[in-house]
mmCIF file of C-alpha atoms in Angstrom:
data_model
loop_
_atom_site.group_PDB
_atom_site.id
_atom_site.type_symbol
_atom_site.label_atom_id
_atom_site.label_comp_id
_atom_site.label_asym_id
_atom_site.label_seq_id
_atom_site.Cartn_x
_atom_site.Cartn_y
_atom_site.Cartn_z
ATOM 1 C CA UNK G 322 -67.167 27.150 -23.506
ATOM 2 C CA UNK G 323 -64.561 28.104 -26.143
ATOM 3 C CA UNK G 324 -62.521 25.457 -27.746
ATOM 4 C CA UNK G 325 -58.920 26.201 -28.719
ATOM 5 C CA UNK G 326 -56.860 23.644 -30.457
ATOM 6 C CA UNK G 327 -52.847 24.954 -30.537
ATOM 7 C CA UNK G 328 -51.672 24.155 -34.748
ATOM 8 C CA UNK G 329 -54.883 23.220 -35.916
ATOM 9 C CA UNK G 330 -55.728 23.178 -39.808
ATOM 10 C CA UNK G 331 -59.412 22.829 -40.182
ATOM 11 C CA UNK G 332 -60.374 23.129 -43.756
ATOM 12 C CA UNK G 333 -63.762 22.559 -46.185
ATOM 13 C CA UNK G 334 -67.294 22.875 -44.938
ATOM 14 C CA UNK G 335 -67.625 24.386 -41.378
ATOM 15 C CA UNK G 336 -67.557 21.497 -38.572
ATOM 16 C CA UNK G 337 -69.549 22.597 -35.784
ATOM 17 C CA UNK G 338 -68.211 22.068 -32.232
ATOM 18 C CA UNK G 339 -69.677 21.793 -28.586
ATOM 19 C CA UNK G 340 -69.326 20.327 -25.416
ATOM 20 C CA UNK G 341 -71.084 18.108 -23.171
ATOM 21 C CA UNK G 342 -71.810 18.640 -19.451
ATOM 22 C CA UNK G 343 -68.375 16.838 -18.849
ATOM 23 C CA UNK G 344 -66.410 19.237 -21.210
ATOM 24 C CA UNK G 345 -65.788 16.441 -23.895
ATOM 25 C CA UNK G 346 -65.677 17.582 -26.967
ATOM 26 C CA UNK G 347 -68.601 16.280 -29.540
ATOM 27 C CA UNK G 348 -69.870 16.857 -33.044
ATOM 28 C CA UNK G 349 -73.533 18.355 -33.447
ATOM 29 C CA UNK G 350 -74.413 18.373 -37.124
ATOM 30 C CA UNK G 351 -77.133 20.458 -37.454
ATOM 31 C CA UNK G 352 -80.178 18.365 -39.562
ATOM 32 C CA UNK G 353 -81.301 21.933 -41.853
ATOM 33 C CA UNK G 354 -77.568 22.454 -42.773
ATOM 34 C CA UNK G 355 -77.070 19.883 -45.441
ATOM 35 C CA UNK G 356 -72.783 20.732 -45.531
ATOM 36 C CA UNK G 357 -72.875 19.407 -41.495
ATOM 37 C CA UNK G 358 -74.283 16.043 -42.524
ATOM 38 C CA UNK G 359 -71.913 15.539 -45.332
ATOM 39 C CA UNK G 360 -68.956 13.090 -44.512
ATOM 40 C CA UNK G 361 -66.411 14.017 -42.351
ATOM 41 C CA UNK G 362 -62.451 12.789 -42.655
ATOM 42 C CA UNK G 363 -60.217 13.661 -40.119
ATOM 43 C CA UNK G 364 -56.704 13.552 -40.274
ATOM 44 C CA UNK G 365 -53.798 13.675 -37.146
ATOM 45 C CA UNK G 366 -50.292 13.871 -37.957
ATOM 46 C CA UNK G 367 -46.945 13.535 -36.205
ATOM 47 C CA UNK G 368 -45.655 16.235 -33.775
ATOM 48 C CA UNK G 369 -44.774 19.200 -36.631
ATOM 49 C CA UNK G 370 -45.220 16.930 -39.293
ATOM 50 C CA UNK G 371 -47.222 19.775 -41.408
ATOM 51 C CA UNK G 372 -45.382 22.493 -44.019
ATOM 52 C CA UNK G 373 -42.523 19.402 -44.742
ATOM 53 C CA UNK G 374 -43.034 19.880 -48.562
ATOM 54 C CA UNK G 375 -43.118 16.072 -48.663
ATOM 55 C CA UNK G 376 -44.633 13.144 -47.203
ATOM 56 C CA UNK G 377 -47.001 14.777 -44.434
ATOM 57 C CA UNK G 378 -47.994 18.021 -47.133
ATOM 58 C CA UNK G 379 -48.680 14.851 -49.305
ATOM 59 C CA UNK G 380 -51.257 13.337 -47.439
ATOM 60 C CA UNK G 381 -53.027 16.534 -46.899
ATOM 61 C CA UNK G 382 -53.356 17.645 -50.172
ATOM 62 C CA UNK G 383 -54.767 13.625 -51.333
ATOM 63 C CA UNK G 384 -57.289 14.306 -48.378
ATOM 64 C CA UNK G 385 -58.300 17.935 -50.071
ATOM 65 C CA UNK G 386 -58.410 16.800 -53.071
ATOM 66 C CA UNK G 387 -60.670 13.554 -52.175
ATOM 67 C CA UNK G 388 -63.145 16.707 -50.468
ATOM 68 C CA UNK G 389 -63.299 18.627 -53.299
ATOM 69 C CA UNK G 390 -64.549 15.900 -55.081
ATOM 70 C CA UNK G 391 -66.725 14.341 -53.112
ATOM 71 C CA UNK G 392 -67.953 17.113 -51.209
ATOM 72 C CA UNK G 393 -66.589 16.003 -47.596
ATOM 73 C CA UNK G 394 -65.910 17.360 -44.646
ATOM 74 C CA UNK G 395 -62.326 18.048 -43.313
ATOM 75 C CA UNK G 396 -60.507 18.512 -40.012
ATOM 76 C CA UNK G 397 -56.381 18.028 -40.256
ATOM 77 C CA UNK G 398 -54.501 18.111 -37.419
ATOM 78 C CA UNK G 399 -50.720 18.675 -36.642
ATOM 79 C CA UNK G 400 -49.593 18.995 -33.241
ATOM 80 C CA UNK G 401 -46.804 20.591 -31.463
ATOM 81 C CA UNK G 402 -46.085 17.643 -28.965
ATOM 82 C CA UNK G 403 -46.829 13.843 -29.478
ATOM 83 C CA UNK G 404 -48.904 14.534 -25.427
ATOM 84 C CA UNK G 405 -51.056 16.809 -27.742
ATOM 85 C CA UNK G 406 -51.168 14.830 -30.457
ATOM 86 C CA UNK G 407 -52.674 11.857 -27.443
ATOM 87 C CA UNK G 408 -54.936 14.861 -26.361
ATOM 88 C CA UNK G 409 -56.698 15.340 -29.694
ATOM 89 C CA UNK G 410 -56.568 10.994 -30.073
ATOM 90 C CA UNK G 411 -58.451 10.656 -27.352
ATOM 91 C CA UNK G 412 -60.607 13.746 -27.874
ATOM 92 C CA UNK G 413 -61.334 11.971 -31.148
ATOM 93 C CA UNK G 414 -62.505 8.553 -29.961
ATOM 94 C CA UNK G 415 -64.576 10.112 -27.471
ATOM 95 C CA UNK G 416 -66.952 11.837 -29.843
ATOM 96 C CA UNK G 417 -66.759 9.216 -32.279
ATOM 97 C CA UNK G 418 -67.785 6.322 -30.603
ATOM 98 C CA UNK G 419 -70.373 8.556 -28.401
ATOM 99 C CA UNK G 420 -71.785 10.087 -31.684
ATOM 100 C CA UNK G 421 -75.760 8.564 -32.149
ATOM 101 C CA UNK G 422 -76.277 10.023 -35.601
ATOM 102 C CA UNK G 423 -75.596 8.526 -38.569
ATOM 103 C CA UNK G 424 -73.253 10.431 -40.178
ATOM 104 C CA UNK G 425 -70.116 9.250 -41.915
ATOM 105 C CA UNK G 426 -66.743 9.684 -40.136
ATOM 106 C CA UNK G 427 -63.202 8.390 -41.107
ATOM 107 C CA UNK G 428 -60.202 9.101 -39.155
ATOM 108 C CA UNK G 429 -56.916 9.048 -40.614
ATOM 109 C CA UNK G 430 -54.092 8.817 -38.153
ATOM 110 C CA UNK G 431 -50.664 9.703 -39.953
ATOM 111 C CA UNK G 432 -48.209 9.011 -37.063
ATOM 112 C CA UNK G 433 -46.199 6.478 -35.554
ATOM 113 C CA UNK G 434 -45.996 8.160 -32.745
ATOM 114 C CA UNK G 435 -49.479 6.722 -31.348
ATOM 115 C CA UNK G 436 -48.977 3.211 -32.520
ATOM 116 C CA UNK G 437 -49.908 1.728 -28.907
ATOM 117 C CA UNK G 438 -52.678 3.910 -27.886
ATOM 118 C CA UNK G 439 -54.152 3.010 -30.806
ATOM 119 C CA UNK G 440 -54.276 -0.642 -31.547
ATOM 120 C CA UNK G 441 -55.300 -0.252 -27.683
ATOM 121 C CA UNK G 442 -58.481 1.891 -27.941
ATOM 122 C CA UNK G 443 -59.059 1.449 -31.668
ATOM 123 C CA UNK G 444 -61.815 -1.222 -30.586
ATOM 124 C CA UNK G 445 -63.837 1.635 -28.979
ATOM 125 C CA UNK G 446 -64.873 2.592 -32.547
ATOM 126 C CA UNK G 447 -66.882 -0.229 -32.933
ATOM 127 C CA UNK G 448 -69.588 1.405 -30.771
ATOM 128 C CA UNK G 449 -70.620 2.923 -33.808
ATOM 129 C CA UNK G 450 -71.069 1.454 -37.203
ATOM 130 C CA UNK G 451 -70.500 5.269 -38.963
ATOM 131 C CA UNK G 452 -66.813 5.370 -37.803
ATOM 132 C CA UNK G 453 -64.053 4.076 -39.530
ATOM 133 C CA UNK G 454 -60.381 4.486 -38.955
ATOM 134 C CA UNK G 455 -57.422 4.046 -41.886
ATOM 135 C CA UNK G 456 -53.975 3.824 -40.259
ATOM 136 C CA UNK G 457 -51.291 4.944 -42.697
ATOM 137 C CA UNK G 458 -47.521 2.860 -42.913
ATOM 138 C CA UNK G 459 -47.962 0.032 -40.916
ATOM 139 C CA UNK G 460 -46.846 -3.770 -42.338
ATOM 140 C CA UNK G 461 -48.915 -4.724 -39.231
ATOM 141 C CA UNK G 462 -52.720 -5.065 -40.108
ATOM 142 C CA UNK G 463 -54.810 -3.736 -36.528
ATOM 143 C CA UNK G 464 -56.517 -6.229 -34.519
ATOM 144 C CA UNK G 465 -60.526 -5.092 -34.660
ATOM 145 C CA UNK G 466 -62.161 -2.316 -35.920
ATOM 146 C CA UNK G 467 -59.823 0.068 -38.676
ATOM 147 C CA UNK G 468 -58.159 -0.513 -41.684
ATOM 148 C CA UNK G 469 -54.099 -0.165 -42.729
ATOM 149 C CA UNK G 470 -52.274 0.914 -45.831
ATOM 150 C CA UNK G 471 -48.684 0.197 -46.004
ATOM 151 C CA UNK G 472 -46.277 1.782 -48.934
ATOM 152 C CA UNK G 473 -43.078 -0.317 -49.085
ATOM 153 C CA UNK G 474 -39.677 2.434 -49.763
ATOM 154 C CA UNK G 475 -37.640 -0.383 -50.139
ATOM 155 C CA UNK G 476 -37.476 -1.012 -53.788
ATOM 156 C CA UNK G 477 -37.461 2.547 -55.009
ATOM 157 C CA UNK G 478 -34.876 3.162 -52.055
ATOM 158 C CA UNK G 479 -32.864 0.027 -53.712
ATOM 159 C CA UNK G 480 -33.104 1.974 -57.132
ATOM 160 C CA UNK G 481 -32.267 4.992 -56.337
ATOM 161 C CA UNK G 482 -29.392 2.999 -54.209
ATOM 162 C CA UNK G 483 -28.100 1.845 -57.405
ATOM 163 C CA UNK G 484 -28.330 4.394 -59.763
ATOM 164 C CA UNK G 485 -26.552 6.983 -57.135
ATOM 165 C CA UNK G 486 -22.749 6.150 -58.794
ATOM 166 C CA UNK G 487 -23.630 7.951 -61.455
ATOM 167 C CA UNK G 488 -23.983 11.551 -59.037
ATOM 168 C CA UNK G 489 -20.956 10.449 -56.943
ATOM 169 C CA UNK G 490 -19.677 7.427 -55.302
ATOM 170 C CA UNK G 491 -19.404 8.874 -51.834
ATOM 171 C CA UNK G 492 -22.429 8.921 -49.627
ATOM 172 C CA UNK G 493 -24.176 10.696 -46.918
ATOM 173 C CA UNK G 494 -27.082 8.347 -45.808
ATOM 174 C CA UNK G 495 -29.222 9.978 -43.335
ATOM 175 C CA UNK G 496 -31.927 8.226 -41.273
ATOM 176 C CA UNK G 497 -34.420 9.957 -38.785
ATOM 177 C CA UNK G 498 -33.966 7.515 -36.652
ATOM 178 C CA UNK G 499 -33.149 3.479 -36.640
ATOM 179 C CA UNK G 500 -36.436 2.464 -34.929
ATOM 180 C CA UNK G 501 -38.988 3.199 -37.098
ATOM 181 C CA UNK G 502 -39.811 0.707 -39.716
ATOM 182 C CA UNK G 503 -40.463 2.795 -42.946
ATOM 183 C CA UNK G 504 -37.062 4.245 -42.172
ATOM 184 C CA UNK G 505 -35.450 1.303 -41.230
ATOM 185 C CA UNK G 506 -36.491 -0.312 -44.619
ATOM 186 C CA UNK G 507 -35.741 2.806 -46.581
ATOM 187 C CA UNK G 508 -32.127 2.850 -45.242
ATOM 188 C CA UNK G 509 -31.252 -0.926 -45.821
ATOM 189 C CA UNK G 510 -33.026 -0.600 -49.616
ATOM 190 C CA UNK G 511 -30.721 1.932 -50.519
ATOM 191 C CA UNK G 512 -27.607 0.128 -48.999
ATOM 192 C CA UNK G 513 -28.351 -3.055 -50.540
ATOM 193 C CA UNK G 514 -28.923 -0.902 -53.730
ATOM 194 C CA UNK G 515 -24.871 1.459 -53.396
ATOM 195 C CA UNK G 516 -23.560 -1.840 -53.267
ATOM 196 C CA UNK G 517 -25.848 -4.172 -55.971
ATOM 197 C CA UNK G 518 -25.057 -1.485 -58.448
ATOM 198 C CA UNK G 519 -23.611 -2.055 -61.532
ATOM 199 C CA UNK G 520 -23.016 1.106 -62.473
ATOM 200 C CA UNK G 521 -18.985 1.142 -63.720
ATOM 201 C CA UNK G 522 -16.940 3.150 -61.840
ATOM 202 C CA UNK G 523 -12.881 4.081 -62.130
ATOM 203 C CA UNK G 524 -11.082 0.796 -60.665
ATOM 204 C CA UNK G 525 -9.360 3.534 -58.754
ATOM 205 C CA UNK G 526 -12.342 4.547 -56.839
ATOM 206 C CA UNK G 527 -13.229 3.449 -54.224
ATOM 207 C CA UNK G 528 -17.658 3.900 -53.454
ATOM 208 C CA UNK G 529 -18.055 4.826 -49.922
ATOM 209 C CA UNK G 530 -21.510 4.891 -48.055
ATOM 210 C CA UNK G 531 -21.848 6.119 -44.164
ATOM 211 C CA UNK G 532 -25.135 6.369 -42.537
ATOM 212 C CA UNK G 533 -25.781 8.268 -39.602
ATOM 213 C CA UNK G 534 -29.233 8.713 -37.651
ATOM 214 C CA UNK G 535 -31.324 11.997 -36.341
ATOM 215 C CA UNK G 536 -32.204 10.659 -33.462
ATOM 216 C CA UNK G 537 -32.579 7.056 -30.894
ATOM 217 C CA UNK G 538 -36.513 8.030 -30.397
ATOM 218 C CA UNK G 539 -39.213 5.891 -32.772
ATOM 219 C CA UNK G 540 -40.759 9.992 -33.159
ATOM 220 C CA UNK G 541 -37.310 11.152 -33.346
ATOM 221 C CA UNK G 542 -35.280 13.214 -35.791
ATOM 222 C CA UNK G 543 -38.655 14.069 -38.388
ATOM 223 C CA UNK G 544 -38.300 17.058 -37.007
ATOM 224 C CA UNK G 545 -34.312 19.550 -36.606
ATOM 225 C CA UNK G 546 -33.657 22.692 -35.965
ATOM 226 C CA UNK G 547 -31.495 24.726 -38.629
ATOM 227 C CA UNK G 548 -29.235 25.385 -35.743
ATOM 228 C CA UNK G 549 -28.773 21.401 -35.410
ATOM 229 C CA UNK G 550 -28.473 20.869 -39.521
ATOM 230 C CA UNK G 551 -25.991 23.353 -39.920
ATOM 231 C CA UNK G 552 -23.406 22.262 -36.918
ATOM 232 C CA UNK G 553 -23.991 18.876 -38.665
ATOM 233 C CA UNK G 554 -23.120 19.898 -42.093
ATOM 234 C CA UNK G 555 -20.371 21.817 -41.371
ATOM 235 C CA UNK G 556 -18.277 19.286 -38.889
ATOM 236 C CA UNK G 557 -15.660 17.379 -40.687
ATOM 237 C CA UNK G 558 -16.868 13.805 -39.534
ATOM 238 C CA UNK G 559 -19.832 14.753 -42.589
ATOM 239 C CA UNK G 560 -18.084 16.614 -44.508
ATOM 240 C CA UNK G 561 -15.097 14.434 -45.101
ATOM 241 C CA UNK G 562 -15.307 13.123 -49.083
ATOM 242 C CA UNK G 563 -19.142 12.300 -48.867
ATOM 243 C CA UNK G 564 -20.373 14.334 -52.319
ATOM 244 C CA UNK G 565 -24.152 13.285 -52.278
ATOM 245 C CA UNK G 566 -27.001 13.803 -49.018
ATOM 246 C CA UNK G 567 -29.636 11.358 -48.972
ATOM 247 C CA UNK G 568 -32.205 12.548 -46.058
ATOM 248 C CA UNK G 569 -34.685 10.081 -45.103
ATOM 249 C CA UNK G 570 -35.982 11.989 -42.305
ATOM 250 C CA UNK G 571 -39.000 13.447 -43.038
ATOM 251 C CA UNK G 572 -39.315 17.359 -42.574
ATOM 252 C CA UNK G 573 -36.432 17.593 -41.647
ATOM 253 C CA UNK G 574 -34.794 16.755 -45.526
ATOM 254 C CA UNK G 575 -36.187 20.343 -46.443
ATOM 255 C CA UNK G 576 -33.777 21.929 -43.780
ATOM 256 C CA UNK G 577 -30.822 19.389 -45.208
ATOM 257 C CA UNK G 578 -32.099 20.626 -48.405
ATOM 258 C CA UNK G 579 -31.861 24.034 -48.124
ATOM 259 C CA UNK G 580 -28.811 24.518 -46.052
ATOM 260 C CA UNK G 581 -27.141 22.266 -49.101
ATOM 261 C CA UNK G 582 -28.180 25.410 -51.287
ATOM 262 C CA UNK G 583 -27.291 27.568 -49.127
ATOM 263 C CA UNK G 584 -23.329 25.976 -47.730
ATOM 264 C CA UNK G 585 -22.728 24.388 -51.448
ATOM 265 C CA UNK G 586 -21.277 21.522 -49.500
ATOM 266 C CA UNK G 587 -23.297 18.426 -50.998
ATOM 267 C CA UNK G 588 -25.374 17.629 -53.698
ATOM 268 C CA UNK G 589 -28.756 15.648 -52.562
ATOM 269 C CA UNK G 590 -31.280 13.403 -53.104
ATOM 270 C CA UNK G 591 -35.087 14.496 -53.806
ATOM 271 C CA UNK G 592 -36.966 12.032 -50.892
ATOM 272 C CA UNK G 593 -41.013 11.546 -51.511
ATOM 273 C CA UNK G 594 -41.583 14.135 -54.034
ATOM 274 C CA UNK G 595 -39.456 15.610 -57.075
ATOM 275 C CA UNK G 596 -37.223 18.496 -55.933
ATOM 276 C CA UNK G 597 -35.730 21.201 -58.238
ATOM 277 C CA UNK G 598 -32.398 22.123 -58.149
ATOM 278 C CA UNK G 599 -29.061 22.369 -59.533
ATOM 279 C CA UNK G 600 -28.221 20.665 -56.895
ATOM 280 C CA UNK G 601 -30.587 17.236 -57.327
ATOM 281 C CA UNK G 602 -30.456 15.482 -59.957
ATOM 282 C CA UNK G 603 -32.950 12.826 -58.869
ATOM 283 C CA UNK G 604 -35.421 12.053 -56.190
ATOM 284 C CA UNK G 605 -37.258 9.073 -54.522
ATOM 285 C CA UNK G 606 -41.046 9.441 -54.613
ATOM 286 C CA UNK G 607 -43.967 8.275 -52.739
ATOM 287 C CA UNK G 608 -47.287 8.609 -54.140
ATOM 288 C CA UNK G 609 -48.553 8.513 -50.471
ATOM 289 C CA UNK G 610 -51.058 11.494 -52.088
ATOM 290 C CA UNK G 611 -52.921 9.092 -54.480
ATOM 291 C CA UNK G 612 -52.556 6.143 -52.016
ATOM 292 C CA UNK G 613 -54.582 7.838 -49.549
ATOM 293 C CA UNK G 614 -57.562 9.646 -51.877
ATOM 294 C CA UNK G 615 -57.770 5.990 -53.151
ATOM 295 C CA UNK G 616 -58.606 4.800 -49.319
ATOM 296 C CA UNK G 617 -61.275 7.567 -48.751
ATOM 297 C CA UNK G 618 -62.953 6.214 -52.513
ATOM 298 C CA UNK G 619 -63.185 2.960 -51.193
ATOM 299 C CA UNK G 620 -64.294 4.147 -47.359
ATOM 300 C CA UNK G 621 -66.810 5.766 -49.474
ATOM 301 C CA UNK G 622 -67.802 2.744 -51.690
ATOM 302 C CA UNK G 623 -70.261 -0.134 -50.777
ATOM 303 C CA UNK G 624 -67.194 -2.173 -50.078
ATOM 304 C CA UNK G 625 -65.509 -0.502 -47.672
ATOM 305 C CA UNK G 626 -62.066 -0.616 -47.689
ATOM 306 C CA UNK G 627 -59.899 -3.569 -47.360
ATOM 307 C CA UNK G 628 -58.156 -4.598 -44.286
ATOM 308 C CA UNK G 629 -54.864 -3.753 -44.987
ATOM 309 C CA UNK G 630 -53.663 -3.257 -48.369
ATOM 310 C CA UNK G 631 -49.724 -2.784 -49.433
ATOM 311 C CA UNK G 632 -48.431 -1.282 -52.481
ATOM 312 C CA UNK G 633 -45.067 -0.535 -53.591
ATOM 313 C CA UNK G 634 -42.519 0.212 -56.541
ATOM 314 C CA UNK G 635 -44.114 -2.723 -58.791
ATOM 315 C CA UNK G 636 -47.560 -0.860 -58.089
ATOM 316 C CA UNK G 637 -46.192 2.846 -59.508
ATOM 317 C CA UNK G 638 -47.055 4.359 -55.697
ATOM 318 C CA UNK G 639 -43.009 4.635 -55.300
ATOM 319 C CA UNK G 640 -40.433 5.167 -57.879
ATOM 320 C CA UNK G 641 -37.036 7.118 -58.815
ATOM 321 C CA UNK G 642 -37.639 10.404 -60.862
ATOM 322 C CA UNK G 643 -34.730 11.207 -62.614
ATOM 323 C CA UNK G 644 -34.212 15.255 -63.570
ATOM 324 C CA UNK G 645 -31.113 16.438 -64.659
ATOM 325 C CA UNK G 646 -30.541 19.922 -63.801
ATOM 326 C CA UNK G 647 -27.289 20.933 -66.287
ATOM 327 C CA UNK G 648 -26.570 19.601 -69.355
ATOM 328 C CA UNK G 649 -23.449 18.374 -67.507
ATOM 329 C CA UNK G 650 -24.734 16.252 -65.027
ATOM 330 C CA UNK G 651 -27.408 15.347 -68.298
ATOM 331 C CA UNK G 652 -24.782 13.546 -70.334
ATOM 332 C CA UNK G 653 -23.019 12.152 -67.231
ATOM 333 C CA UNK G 654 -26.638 10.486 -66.913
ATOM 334 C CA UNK G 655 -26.862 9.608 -70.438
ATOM 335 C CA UNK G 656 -23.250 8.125 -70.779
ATOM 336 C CA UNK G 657 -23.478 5.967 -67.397
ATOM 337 C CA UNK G 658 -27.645 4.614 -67.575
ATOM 338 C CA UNK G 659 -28.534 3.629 -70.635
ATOM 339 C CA UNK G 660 -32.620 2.472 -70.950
ATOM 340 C CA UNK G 661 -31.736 -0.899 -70.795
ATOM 341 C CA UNK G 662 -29.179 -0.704 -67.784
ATOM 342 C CA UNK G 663 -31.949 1.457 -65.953
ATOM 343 C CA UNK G 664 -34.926 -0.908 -66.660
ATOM 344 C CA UNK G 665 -32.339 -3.439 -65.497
ATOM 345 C CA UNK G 666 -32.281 -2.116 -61.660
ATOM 346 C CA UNK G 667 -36.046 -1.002 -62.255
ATOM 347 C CA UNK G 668 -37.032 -4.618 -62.243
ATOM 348 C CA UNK G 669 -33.994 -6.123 -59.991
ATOM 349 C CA UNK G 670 -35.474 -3.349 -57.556
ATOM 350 C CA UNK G 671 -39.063 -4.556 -57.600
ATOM 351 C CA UNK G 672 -37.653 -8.495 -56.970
ATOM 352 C CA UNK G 673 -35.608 -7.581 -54.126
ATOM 353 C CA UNK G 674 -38.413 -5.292 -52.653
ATOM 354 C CA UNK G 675 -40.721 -8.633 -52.746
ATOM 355 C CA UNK G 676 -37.750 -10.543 -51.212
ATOM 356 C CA UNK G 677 -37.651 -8.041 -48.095
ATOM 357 C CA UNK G 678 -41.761 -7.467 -47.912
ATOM 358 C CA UNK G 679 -42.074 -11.282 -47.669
#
């Protein structure tokens, strides 16, 4: 029976495959092949979360890296539809709680999308003491069997929220959508940052801020078509005096990102990892990379890992990284953040992040 799996990245050590008289879909590690005994992490992602040069292409390269090292055993996968990304959930509780061996097997599950299928069946893992799960940006620890990591964006949102007079003082805020948490914190950091800031600006000016979601959906708006970005960028109600693009909207800030290049109507903010252009002068990062191979060391460790754990901009796993393309836009820096102003809003950013978290 041949087994086909639509966007599927499997990658390290082979992972053999077969299926049962009732066509589910089990692992058979095979005892003389020492590489299918080895530790296996899986990893399921958000519908076309995969290739977004950010947060998702994070997580799998902290999960490749943690392999490489410790000799695992990898399966990523990135589905085209959140009922296929259910199909491969369910595919993957089946064979892990069914599994008799004693291998080692952690599944990572990298989407919001599945929130309530899984705090409903994640109890099925506990069938089998060799299965673990680690659910990634949830505040809200799962009852049972699994662990949780949550990465607060609100302080380095707040930062960057602050320091963004000195690029322009008219704003483009743009949210994936207003339901899920991480990007409802990440927007209402960097608004409570625009207007904290203390950044001088002409008594003339006046800063403006307008934020505008992707999507109504809680999976919504991670995901546009260029088509979609570029009616969007070129319709007066965004172009209309708003200088700098801040996209919080997962994968689909690298289409913002390059149709910015391309239409030379914004300048934009780098969101989870450092972007080079002439036409970002900053970016907002998550460490979501280090977070995550630190989660598989400690799944790996006679401790286990924690429960839940949280870390933030006061831990280093988020911060601002500030890269001034031109010299221009390097003295404009320079002249407007001095160190001390800039470790000013560092630390006023961690406070208020531990005002919102608790």
């Amino acid at each position: 029976m041949q087994w086909v799996l639509a966007s599927i990245f499997v990658c390290g050590a082979s992972i053999f495959a077969s299926c049962s008289k009732g066509g589910d879909v089990i692992y058979e590690p095979d005892p003389a092949d020492e590489a299918s005994t080895s530790p296996l992490v899986a990893v399921i992602y958000d519908p076309n979360a995969l290739g977004d040069r950010g947060y998702n292409d994070l997580i799998y390269q902290g999960v490749e890296k943690a392999a490489r090292k410790y000799h695992l055993r990898t399966m990523q996968l990135s589905p085209l539809t959140v009922d296929e990304g259910l199909a491969y959930l369910q595919m993957m509780f089946q064979s892990m709680s069914a599994a008799e061996d004693s291998i080692r097997r952690l599944f990572i599950v990298a989407a919001a999308s599945y929130d309530d299928y899984l705090r409903k069946n994640n109890s099925r893992l506990e069938s089998n003491p060799y299965a673990d799960l680690l659910y990634l940006e949830t505040a809200t620890p799962l009852a049972g069997k699994g662990s949780t990591l949550y990465l607060s964006y609100f302080g380095a949102m707040f930062e960057a929220g602050a320091i963004a007079p000195v690029e322009a003082t008219d704003v483009l805020l743009v949210g994936a959508n207003p339901k899920a948490k991480t990007i409802a914190a990440a927007i209402q950091g960097f608004t409570d940052g625009f207007q904290y800031s203390p950044i001088e600006v002409s008594e003339t000016t006046e800063k403006k801020l307008v934020t505008v979601y992707l999507s109504d959906e809680v999976s919504g708006g991670f995901a546009v078509a260029d088509t979609t970005v570029m009616q969007l960028m070129n319709s007066v109600e965004w172009n209309d005096d708003r200088h700098l693009l801040v996209p919080v909207c997962g994968g689909s800030a690298t289409v913002f990102h390059r149709f910015s290049e391309m239409l030379d109507l914004y300048d934009y903010v780098g969101i989870d990892s450092v972007a080079t252009s002439s036409h970002c002068n900053f970016s907002i990062v998550k460490h979501i990379d280090r977070a995550v191979q630190q989660c598989i060391e400690q799944w790996l460790s006679p401790e286990g890992m924690p429960k839940h754990q949280t870390f933030g901009l006061a831990d280093d796993y988020t911060g601002v990284v500030i890269h001034p393309y031109t010299e221009d836009s390097k003295m404009r820096f320079e002249r407007s953040l001095s160190k001390e102003l800039r470790q000013s809003i560092h630390q006023e950013a961690i406070r208020k992040e531990a005002e919102y978290e608790n």
